Amino acid sequence: MNAIDPNVAADASAFTDYLGRHERKSLLRFLTCGSVDDGKSTLIGRLLYDSKLLFEDQLLSLEKDSRKHGTVGDDIDLALLVDGLEAEREQGITIDVAYRFFSTDKRKFIVADTPGHEQYTRNMATGASTSDLAVILIDARRGVLTQTRRHSFIVSLVGIRHVVLAVNKIDLVDFSQAVFEDIVAEYRAFAADLGFETLTAIPLSARYGDNVLERSARIPWYTGPTLVEHLETVAVDDDASERAFRLPVQWVNRPNLDFRGFSGTIVSGTVRRGDAVVVAKSGRTSTVKSIVTFDGELAAASAGEAVTLTLTDEIDISRGDVLSAATERPEVSDQFAAHLIWMADEPLLPGRPYLLKIGARQVTAQVTAIRHKIDVNTGGELPAKSLALNEVGITNLSLSEPVAFDPYAVNRETGAFIIIDRLSNLTVGAGMIDHGLRRAGNIHWQALDVDKRARALAKGQKPAVVWFTGLSGAGKSTIANLVEKKLTALGRHAYILDGDNVRHGLNRDLGFSDADRVENIRRVAETAKLFVDAGLIVLVSFISPFRAERQLARELVEEGEFVEVFVDTPLDIAEARDPKGLYAKARTGEIARFTGISSPYEMPEHPELHLDTTLAAADLLAERVVAHLQEVGIVPGGEVSI
Amino acid sequence: MSQDRLTHLKRLEAESIHIIREVAAEFRNPVMLYSIGKDSSVMLRLALKAFYPGKLPFPLLHVDTTWKFREMIAFRDATMKQEGLDLLVHTNQDGIAAGITPFTHGSSVYTSIMKTEALKQALTAHGFDAAFGGARRDEEKSRAKERVFSFRTDTHAWDPKNQRPELWRLYNSRVRPGESIRVFPLSNWTELDIWQYILLEKIPIVPLYFSAERPVVNRGGQWIMVDDHRLPLEPGETPELRRVRFRTLGCYPLTAAVESDAATLPEIVREMLIARTSERSGRLIDHDDAASMEKKKREGYF
């Protein structure tokens, strides 16, 4: 393997050959997965150890660590080689993905060592997303377990089509052929629906090295390849360069006025000078003028290459656009159905605006429906209103603008996306597109002759949403009512959407779970938007505890049409007022999930108005709201004295 | 087979270029750390490739402890001039004023003040929201788990248990003001890959990597080069000329040489392949605990 035969090293021309072989070898990325204690880390440690990739000082520190943390008595504990983080060494479990490297004359390997513990399933999906093959470990003594099924399901979900079933610890079942064959038969029956193109079962012992690199004399009944032999030769060819050409534009390269190039990595297909290409989203076409690289121009380039294209026409292309073969275009839609793996402690809330990154494009997106979630242990469908950490759901998504994509089953590169929480900035979900939803194409906006501007002019005001947020009992509705009276007195046309009233009608099907609260606000925000279109000043009086939903409401209307008013009353004062007796019920537990008591309230960070109800009376605060509306030109000014 | 159509080096190169372009496009104010070593040389070449025929859309930053080998500084300045690059050099002036040297304060205090603190000062002063580093996952155990985009808090701290999942080649570049991302485009390269790429691409590297007669003293079984008069000689210690080279470059009092006759790139690669000592053992700072690197990284070391 990487360590070199001293005779080759000594002979200059043999050494040149050796270097040449290593320059020309290919790359295989695979992941290892299995249950806790199946021996994943030991297997990778074995691969490194047997390939003589360990240097003397690493061996010394391994021996030292083995004495301190080892779990195999006086032997060297190979797992310690790969269990990198301190916490893991102490707890004896792998809690994060580790990437390891080894190579043979034929291939270089990148191994993702992924956790077996249930709560870290998201890391397994992470490791699988960049792998072409999975090695699924099974402890020969324990056979196919629930976790084996779960990991196989995720491997299949993430689109891996080549699997090695490594039946480990075969030494502990006396190298029994019957045990091996029973396990393989059970696994094959279970995996029949998972779409694997190759499934190779190998009996081995990672701890003693049987059938890892060297053929085991102790398993004479097995005549197939060793693990390394198989990995060296397995064809995971997915014809990436034969498929439709796709290049997501990462960077517009414009060093001077004479050069305008579009840089990115070709994710599938081949492009040649003179090919017709199309910008998927706009439908504009052009022809490839040149394929530019630092090492010279190319006549053609294929999947996996990072290049810069110039085109014969000046067409509008920016980062995030996808250059495609003109004859085989990707789908373009702002709605699609997708498998979604949820990766955050905070559950997925349908209706909440998240960021979605696909290729080089980032847009705002909402999950509009969870059709069902999937029991990853059985493959069964379960109803769901939200997705928790490590849950997988079939979802519909709606995006702020159309994007180009292919179904994930057709193209893993243009069919994958991640979901990012807009406030925490964490990566909270990973998605695989099933298909576009045509609904978007069939509902066209009705163009009306009388528009928002005309309606607003007729009323002599600028329509807007004045959004009052704050705890229950803070005084939102009291102030909003006073504002409406004052505006009406000024001859303006306002309308109040009040939390309690809306819940009696439009939203009476909704409860107080986080998911329902989000949907509650989404409907109100959409209603407010329609009223703004009608030319009204809409006074929305809702607790609206989550920043993300208030942000959604803000983004639904135009810049300057949204005024967030934080009605700030400390919890103890609101609770002391308790006009509807709700706090008392919340404290006794009669009302669950009550904002401020058993459900969070996220204070506005930059409200247009901050009203402290402990400093002024409601009427004065209402005056301040009206004055602000005059200042910003929503209401014609001058007639109100403060 | 299409996956065999591209060599592993071509695939690694393309992956790194993709990462570098992504950072330039998504961050407001990125910077590339340039340590003058072989990995930095490869990373710089990849960056030049990523934006060719344009120029680098970000500056380079060298954290100068003032204890680098003189040949490193000469190489750095020549490279910047030849490629027409924008280089920022930062030294922790507080450390200089306090008289911090590798001899007076020991390697760990010195490294913390003149490298880790200095780096944080520079990142904060310039308001960089992304910093490229040349670290590889094969170097060391805790690095094997590092993300390509590695999130740092506004105090530059790394929380290994709270890393963002990283899927496909979709990198999350979202940060709040003051927070930043350390980006490692060479994550999936091994030491052999780096050397083969240097060989294949004819990338210039600091001559210290090649064997030559150099003045050295032997300390604790390691050869330390007497690069200038600031190295305090112990009683009875006289520098001697030996044919040595460096497998890794850093501050000269903390970087041990190895005896070697390897004077060409193929000889270096050959020597590396039959070496019995791993790369970082030449760096004296790693010699404490196996967990020492993880501790340093949590505190902001690259």
mmCIF file of N, CA and C in Angstrom, chain A residues 86-155:
data_model
loop_
_atom_site.group_PDB
_atom_site.id
_atom_site.type_symbol
_atom_site.label_atom_id
_atom_site.label_comp_id
_atom_site.label_asym_id
_atom_site.label_seq_id
_atom_site.Cartn_x
_atom_site.Cartn_y
_atom_site.Cartn_z
ATOM 1 N N GLU A 86 -11.475 14.072 22.418
ATOM 2 C CA GLU A 86 -11.267 13.691 23.815
ATOM 3 C C GLU A 86 -12.478 12.999 24.425
ATOM 4 N N ALA A 87 -13.646 13.617 24.207
ATOM 5 C CA ALA A 87 -14.871 13.088 24.809
ATOM 6 C C ALA A 87 -15.111 11.659 24.353
ATOM 7 N N GLU A 88 -14.814 11.401 23.088
ATOM 8 C CA GLU A 88 -15.030 10.062 22.568
ATOM 9 C C GLU A 88 -14.105 9.066 23.223
ATOM 10 N N ARG A 89 -12.855 9.479 23.391
ATOM 11 C CA ARG A 89 -11.915 8.545 23.996
ATOM 12 C C ARG A 89 -12.370 8.200 25.404
ATOM 13 N N GLU A 90 -12.947 9.184 26.083
ATOM 14 C CA GLU A 90 -13.400 8.916 27.434
ATOM 15 C C GLU A 90 -14.662 8.057 27.463
ATOM 16 N N GLN A 91 -15.609 8.373 26.586
ATOM 17 C CA GLN A 91 -16.869 7.642 26.609
ATOM 18 C C GLN A 91 -16.798 6.330 25.840
ATOM 19 N N GLY A 92 -15.778 6.182 25.010
ATOM 20 C CA GLY A 92 -15.639 4.957 24.250
ATOM 21 C C GLY A 92 -16.632 4.839 23.106
ATOM 22 N N ILE A 93 -17.238 5.939 22.656
ATOM 23 C CA ILE A 93 -18.100 5.893 21.474
ATOM 24 C C ILE A 93 -17.689 6.995 20.502
ATOM 25 N N THR A 94 -17.996 6.762 19.232
ATOM 26 C CA THR A 94 -17.691 7.754 18.217
ATOM 27 C C THR A 94 -18.879 8.700 18.099
ATOM 28 N N ILE A 95 -18.651 10.010 18.245
ATOM 29 C CA ILE A 95 -19.793 10.907 18.210
ATOM 30 C C ILE A 95 -19.777 11.853 17.022
ATOM 31 N N ASP A 96 -18.813 11.743 16.146
ATOM 32 C CA ASP A 96 -18.825 12.636 15.005
ATOM 33 C C ASP A 96 -18.186 11.927 13.815
ATOM 34 N N VAL A 97 -18.411 12.462 12.621
ATOM 35 C CA VAL A 97 -17.828 11.851 11.446
ATOM 36 C C VAL A 97 -16.332 12.146 11.420
ATOM 37 N N ALA A 98 -15.538 11.107 11.215
ATOM 38 C CA ALA A 98 -14.101 11.318 11.035
ATOM 39 C C ALA A 98 -13.738 10.865 9.626
ATOM 40 N N TYR A 99 -12.868 11.603 8.969
ATOM 41 C CA TYR A 99 -12.444 11.231 7.622
ATOM 42 C C TYR A 99 -11.040 10.684 7.686
ATOM 43 N N ARG A 100 -10.847 9.546 7.051
ATOM 44 C CA ARG A 100 -9.553 8.867 7.070
ATOM 45 C C ARG A 100 -9.135 8.565 5.647
ATOM 46 N N PHE A 101 -7.843 8.397 5.465
ATOM 47 C CA PHE A 101 -7.307 8.252 4.118
ATOM 48 C C PHE A 101 -6.343 7.084 4.064
ATOM 49 N N PHE A 102 -6.480 6.268 3.051
ATOM 50 C CA PHE A 102 -5.423 5.295 2.771
ATOM 51 C C PHE A 102 -5.450 5.033 1.282
ATOM 52 N N SER A 103 -4.396 4.410 0.788
ATOM 53 C CA SER A 103 -4.412 4.161 -0.650
ATOM 54 C C SER A 103 -3.649 2.905 -0.979
ATOM 55 N N THR A 104 -3.994 2.342 -2.118
ATOM 56 C CA THR A 104 -3.277 1.211 -2.672
ATOM 57 C C THR A 104 -2.717 1.685 -4.015
ATOM 58 N N ASP A 105 -2.081 0.801 -4.730
ATOM 59 C CA ASP A 105 -1.567 1.191 -6.046
ATOM 60 C C ASP A 105 -2.703 1.560 -6.997
ATOM 61 N N LYS A 106 -3.868 1.000 -6.759
ATOM 62 C CA LYS A 106 -4.984 1.211 -7.698
ATOM 63 C C LYS A 106 -5.858 2.390 -7.339
ATOM 64 N N ARG A 107 -6.080 2.591 -6.049
ATOM 65 C CA ARG A 107 -7.023 3.628 -5.659
ATOM 66 C C ARG A 107 -6.583 4.344 -4.393
ATOM 67 N N LYS A 108 -7.023 5.594 -4.327
ATOM 68 C CA LYS A 108 -6.962 6.306 -3.055
ATOM 69 C C LYS A 108 -8.362 6.225 -2.449
ATOM 70 N N PHE A 109 -8.420 6.070 -1.134
ATOM 71 C CA PHE A 109 -9.707 5.943 -0.455
ATOM 72 C C PHE A 109 -9.899 7.057 0.561
ATOM 73 N N ILE A 110 -11.092 7.628 0.556
ATOM 74 C CA ILE A 110 -11.486 8.545 1.620
ATOM 75 C C ILE A 110 -12.612 7.852 2.377
ATOM 76 N N VAL A 111 -12.372 7.623 3.656
ATOM 77 C CA VAL A 111 -13.321 6.867 4.457
ATOM 78 C C VAL A 111 -13.999 7.803 5.444
ATOM 79 N N ALA A 112 -15.321 7.790 5.432
ATOM 80 C CA ALA A 112 -16.059 8.519 6.455
ATOM 81 C C ALA A 112 -16.456 7.513 7.519
ATOM 82 N N ASP A 113 -15.932 7.709 8.723
ATOM 83 C CA ASP A 113 -16.272 6.829 9.841
ATOM 84 C C ASP A 113 -17.439 7.488 10.552
ATOM 85 N N THR A 114 -18.627 6.851 10.473
ATOM 86 C CA THR A 114 -19.805 7.538 10.988
ATOM 87 C C THR A 114 -20.363 6.847 12.214
ATOM 88 N N PRO A 115 -20.973 7.628 13.071
ATOM 89 C CA PRO A 115 -21.409 7.140 14.374
ATOM 90 C C PRO A 115 -22.535 6.140 14.281
ATOM 91 N N GLY A 116 -22.524 5.181 15.181
ATOM 92 C CA GLY A 116 -23.574 4.192 15.217
ATOM 93 C C GLY A 116 -24.676 4.544 16.187
ATOM 94 N N HIS A 117 -24.379 5.437 17.126
ATOM 95 C CA HIS A 117 -25.350 5.763 18.159
ATOM 96 C C HIS A 117 -26.548 6.479 17.550
ATOM 97 N N GLU A 118 -27.729 6.101 17.987
ATOM 98 C CA GLU A 118 -28.973 6.576 17.387
ATOM 99 C C GLU A 118 -29.043 8.089 17.263
ATOM 100 N N GLN A 119 -28.664 8.822 18.325
ATOM 101 C CA GLN A 119 -28.894 10.257 18.314
ATOM 102 C C GLN A 119 -27.995 10.976 17.311
ATOM 103 N N TYR A 120 -27.050 10.283 16.741
ATOM 104 C CA TYR A 120 -26.159 10.963 15.814
ATOM 105 C C TYR A 120 -26.396 10.551 14.363
ATOM 106 N N THR A 121 -27.617 10.119 14.069
ATOM 107 C CA THR A 121 -27.956 9.696 12.713
ATOM 108 C C THR A 121 -27.671 10.774 11.674
ATOM 109 N N ARG A 122 -27.828 12.038 12.088
ATOM 110 C CA ARG A 122 -27.574 13.111 11.125
ATOM 111 C C ARG A 122 -26.136 13.038 10.612
ATOM 112 N N ASN A 123 -25.216 12.619 11.460
ATOM 113 C CA ASN A 123 -23.826 12.546 11.007
ATOM 114 C C ASN A 123 -23.628 11.428 9.991
ATOM 115 N N MET A 124 -24.428 10.371 10.141
ATOM 116 C CA MET A 124 -24.333 9.297 9.155
ATOM 117 C C MET A 124 -24.785 9.787 7.791
ATOM 118 N N ALA A 125 -25.855 10.537 7.768
ATOM 119 C CA ALA A 125 -26.324 11.092 6.502
ATOM 120 C C ALA A 125 -25.266 12.016 5.925
ATOM 121 N N THR A 126 -24.590 12.753 6.805
ATOM 122 C CA THR A 126 -23.519 13.640 6.350
ATOM 123 C C THR A 126 -22.421 12.833 5.661
ATOM 124 N N GLY A 127 -21.973 11.767 6.311
ATOM 125 C CA GLY A 127 -20.930 10.932 5.720
ATOM 126 C C GLY A 127 -21.392 10.288 4.417
ATOM 127 N N ALA A 128 -22.668 9.891 4.385
ATOM 128 C CA ALA A 128 -23.183 9.206 3.199
ATOM 129 C C ALA A 128 -23.305 10.155 2.007
ATOM 130 N N SER A 129 -23.534 11.430 2.269
ATOM 131 C CA SER A 129 -23.833 12.357 1.168
ATOM 132 C C SER A 129 -22.664 12.503 0.196
ATOM 133 N N THR A 130 -21.449 12.246 0.648
ATOM 134 C CA THR A 130 -20.305 12.386 -0.256
ATOM 135 C C THR A 130 -19.695 11.027 -0.615
ATOM 136 N N SER A 131 -20.391 9.949 -0.277
ATOM 137 C CA SER A 131 -19.826 8.613 -0.513
ATOM 138 C C SER A 131 -20.497 7.915 -1.688
ATOM 139 N N ASP A 132 -19.745 7.015 -2.327
ATOM 140 C CA ASP A 132 -20.274 6.218 -3.433
ATOM 141 C C ASP A 132 -20.594 4.792 -3.007
ATOM 142 N N LEU A 133 -20.121 4.427 -1.816
ATOM 143 C CA LEU A 133 -20.287 3.049 -1.367
ATOM 144 C C LEU A 133 -20.373 3.059 0.150
ATOM 145 N N ALA A 134 -21.100 2.098 0.692
ATOM 146 C CA ALA A 134 -21.200 1.991 2.146
ATOM 147 C C ALA A 134 -20.747 0.613 2.596
ATOM 148 N N VAL A 135 -19.931 0.586 3.656
ATOM 149 C CA VAL A 135 -19.594 -0.671 4.312
ATOM 150 C C VAL A 135 -20.444 -0.730 5.576
ATOM 151 N N ILE A 136 -21.394 -1.652 5.592
ATOM 152 C CA ILE A 136 -22.286 -1.777 6.745
ATOM 153 C C ILE A 136 -21.801 -2.936 7.592
ATOM 154 N N LEU A 137 -21.417 -2.620 8.825
ATOM 155 C CA LEU A 137 -20.885 -3.659 9.698
ATOM 156 C C LEU A 137 -21.984 -4.341 10.481
ATOM 157 N N ILE A 138 -21.806 -5.632 10.645
ATOM 158 C CA ILE A 138 -22.710 -6.411 11.481
ATOM 159 C C ILE A 138 -21.848 -7.245 12.417
ATOM 160 N N ASP A 139 -22.222 -7.270 13.677
ATOM 161 C CA ASP A 139 -21.549 -8.129 14.643
ATOM 162 C C ASP A 139 -22.110 -9.542 14.438
ATOM 163 N N ALA A 140 -21.243 -10.487 14.048
ATOM 164 C CA ALA A 140 -21.716 -11.836 13.710
ATOM 165 C C ALA A 140 -22.495 -12.473 14.851
ATOM 166 N N ARG A 141 -22.192 -12.049 16.085
ATOM 167 C CA ARG A 141 -22.890 -12.637 17.225
ATOM 168 C C ARG A 141 -24.311 -12.101 17.356
ATOM 169 N N ARG A 142 -24.531 -10.886 16.829
ATOM 170 C CA ARG A 142 -25.826 -10.233 17.070
ATOM 171 C C ARG A 142 -26.713 -10.173 15.836
ATOM 172 N N GLY A 143 -26.142 -10.336 14.652
ATOM 173 C CA GLY A 143 -26.940 -10.363 13.423
ATOM 174 C C GLY A 143 -27.516 -8.999 13.052
ATOM 175 N N VAL A 144 -28.567 -9.039 12.242
ATOM 176 C CA VAL A 144 -29.193 -7.806 11.744
ATOM 177 C C VAL A 144 -30.012 -7.169 12.872
ATOM 178 N N LEU A 145 -29.652 -5.920 13.225
ATOM 179 C CA LEU A 145 -30.328 -5.227 14.312
ATOM 180 C C LEU A 145 -31.169 -4.075 13.760
ATOM 181 N N THR A 146 -31.959 -3.491 14.640
ATOM 182 C CA THR A 146 -32.750 -2.322 14.253
ATOM 183 C C THR A 146 -31.853 -1.237 13.654
ATOM 184 N N GLN A 147 -30.716 -1.034 14.292
ATOM 185 C CA GLN A 147 -29.828 0.019 13.783
ATOM 186 C C GLN A 147 -29.259 -0.335 12.413
ATOM 187 N N THR A 148 -29.049 -1.624 12.156
ATOM 188 C CA THR A 148 -28.602 -2.038 10.827
ATOM 189 C C THR A 148 -29.626 -1.609 9.786
ATOM 190 N N ARG A 149 -30.894 -1.821 10.124
ATOM 191 C CA ARG A 149 -31.971 -1.437 9.193
ATOM 192 C C ARG A 149 -31.983 0.071 8.998
ATOM 193 N N ARG A 150 -31.859 0.799 10.107
ATOM 194 C CA ARG A 150 -31.914 2.254 10.018
ATOM 195 C C ARG A 150 -30.771 2.778 9.141
ATOM 196 N N HIS A 151 -29.581 2.264 9.386
ATOM 197 C CA HIS A 151 -28.443 2.761 8.624
ATOM 198 C C HIS A 151 -28.562 2.394 7.154
ATOM 199 N N SER A 152 -29.054 1.196 6.882
ATOM 200 C CA SER A 152 -29.224 0.786 5.486
ATOM 201 C C SER A 152 -30.250 1.679 4.800
ATOM 202 N N PHE A 153 -31.307 2.016 5.534
ATOM 203 C CA PHE A 153 -32.326 2.887 4.972
ATOM 204 C C PHE A 153 -31.742 4.262 4.625
ATOM 205 N N ILE A 154 -30.955 4.823 5.547
ATOM 206 C CA ILE A 154 -30.390 6.153 5.287
ATOM 207 C C ILE A 154 -29.408 6.092 4.122
ATOM 208 N N VAL A 155 -28.610 5.042 4.085
ATOM 209 C CA VAL A 155 -27.674 4.857 2.983
ATOM 210 C C VAL A 155 -28.428 4.847 1.651
#
